[in-house]
mmCIF file of C-alpha atoms in Angstrom:
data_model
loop_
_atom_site.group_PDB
_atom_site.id
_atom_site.type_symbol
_atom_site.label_atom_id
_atom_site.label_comp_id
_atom_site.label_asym_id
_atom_site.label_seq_id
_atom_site.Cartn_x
_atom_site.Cartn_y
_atom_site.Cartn_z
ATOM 1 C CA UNK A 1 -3.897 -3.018 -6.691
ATOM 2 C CA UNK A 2 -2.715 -0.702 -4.251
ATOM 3 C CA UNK A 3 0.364 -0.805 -2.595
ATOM 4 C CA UNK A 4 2.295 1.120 -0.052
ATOM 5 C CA UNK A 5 5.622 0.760 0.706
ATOM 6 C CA UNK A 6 8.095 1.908 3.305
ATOM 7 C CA UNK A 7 11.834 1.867 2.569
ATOM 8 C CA UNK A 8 14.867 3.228 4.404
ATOM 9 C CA UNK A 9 18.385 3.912 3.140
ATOM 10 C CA UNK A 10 16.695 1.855 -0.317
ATOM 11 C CA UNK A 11 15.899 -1.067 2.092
ATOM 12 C CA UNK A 12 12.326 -2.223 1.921
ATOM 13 C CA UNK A 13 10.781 -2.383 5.889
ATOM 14 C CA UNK A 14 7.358 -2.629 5.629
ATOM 15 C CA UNK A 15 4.311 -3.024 2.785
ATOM 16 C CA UNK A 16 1.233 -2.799 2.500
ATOM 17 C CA UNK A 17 -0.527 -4.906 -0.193
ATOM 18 C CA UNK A 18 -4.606 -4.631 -1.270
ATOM 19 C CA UNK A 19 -4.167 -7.798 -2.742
ATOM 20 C CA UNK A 20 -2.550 -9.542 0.594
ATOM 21 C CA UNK A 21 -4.980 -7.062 2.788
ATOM 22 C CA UNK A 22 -2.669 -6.892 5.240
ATOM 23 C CA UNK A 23 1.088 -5.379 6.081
ATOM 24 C CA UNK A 24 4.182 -7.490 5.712
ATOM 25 C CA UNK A 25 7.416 -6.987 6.952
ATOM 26 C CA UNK A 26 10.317 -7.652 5.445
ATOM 27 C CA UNK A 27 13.171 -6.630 8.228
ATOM 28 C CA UNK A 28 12.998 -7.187 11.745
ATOM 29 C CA UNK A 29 11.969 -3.671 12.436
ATOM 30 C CA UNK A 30 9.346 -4.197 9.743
ATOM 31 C CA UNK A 31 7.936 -7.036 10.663
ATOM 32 C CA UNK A 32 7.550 -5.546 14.211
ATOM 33 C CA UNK A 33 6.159 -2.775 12.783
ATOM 34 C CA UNK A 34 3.405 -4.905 10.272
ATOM 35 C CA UNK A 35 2.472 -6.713 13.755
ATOM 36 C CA UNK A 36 1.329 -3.526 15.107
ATOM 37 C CA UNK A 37 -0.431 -2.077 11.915
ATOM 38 C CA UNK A 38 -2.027 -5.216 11.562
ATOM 39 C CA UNK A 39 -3.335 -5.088 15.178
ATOM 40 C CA UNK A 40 -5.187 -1.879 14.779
ATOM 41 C CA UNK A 41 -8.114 -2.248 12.627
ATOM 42 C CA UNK A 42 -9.337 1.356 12.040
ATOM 43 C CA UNK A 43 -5.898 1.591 10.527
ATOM 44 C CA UNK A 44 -5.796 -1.961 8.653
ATOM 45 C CA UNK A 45 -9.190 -0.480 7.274
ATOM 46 C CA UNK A 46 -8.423 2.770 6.536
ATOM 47 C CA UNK A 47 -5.659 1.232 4.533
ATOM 48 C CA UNK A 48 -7.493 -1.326 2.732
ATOM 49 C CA UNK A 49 -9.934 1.962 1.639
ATOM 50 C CA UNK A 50 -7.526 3.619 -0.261
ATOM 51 C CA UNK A 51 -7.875 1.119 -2.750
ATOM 52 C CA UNK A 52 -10.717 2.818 -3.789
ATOM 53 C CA UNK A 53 -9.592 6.239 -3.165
ATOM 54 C CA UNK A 54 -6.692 6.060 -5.404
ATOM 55 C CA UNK A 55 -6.641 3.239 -7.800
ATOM 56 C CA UNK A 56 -10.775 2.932 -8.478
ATOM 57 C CA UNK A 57 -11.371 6.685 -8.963
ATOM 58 C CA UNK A 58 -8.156 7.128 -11.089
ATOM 59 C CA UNK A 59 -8.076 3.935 -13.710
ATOM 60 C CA UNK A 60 -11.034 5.552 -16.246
ATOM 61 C CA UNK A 61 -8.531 8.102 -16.291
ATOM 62 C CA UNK A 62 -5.663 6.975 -17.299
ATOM 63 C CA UNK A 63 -7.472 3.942 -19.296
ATOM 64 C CA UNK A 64 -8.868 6.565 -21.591
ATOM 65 C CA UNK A 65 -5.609 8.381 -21.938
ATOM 66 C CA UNK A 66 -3.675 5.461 -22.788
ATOM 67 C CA UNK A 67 -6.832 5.014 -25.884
ATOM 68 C CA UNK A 68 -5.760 8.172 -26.971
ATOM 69 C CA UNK A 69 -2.038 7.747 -27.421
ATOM 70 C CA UNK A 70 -1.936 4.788 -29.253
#
């Protein structure tokens, strides 16, 4: 799962879940600013890509490392 957060003064505005698919706000200023994410789709999908930039290229590689250690 991939998940991108944004947080100010350790508040929690805005995330983005791969899981959900979509941005969800969890302030007033986050929520406004999930509406807008939400409403552009290059950036909804751009977003929803780095699932497989991050987490799908990434988990044979720490799978097998965690084999090794224990």
């Amino acid at each position: 799962e991939y998940i991108d957060s944004y947080f100010f003064n350790k508040l929690e505005l805005t995330r983005f879940s791969s899981s959900v698919g979509k941005f969800v706000g969890f302030t007033e200023y986050g929520v406004g600013n999930a509406e807008y994410w939400n409403n552009n789709p290059s950036y909804l999908s751009a977003m929803k890509a780095q699932k497989e930039v991050y987490c799908l290229n990434h988990v044979p590689v720490y799978y097998s490392n965690a084999l090794t250690k224990s």
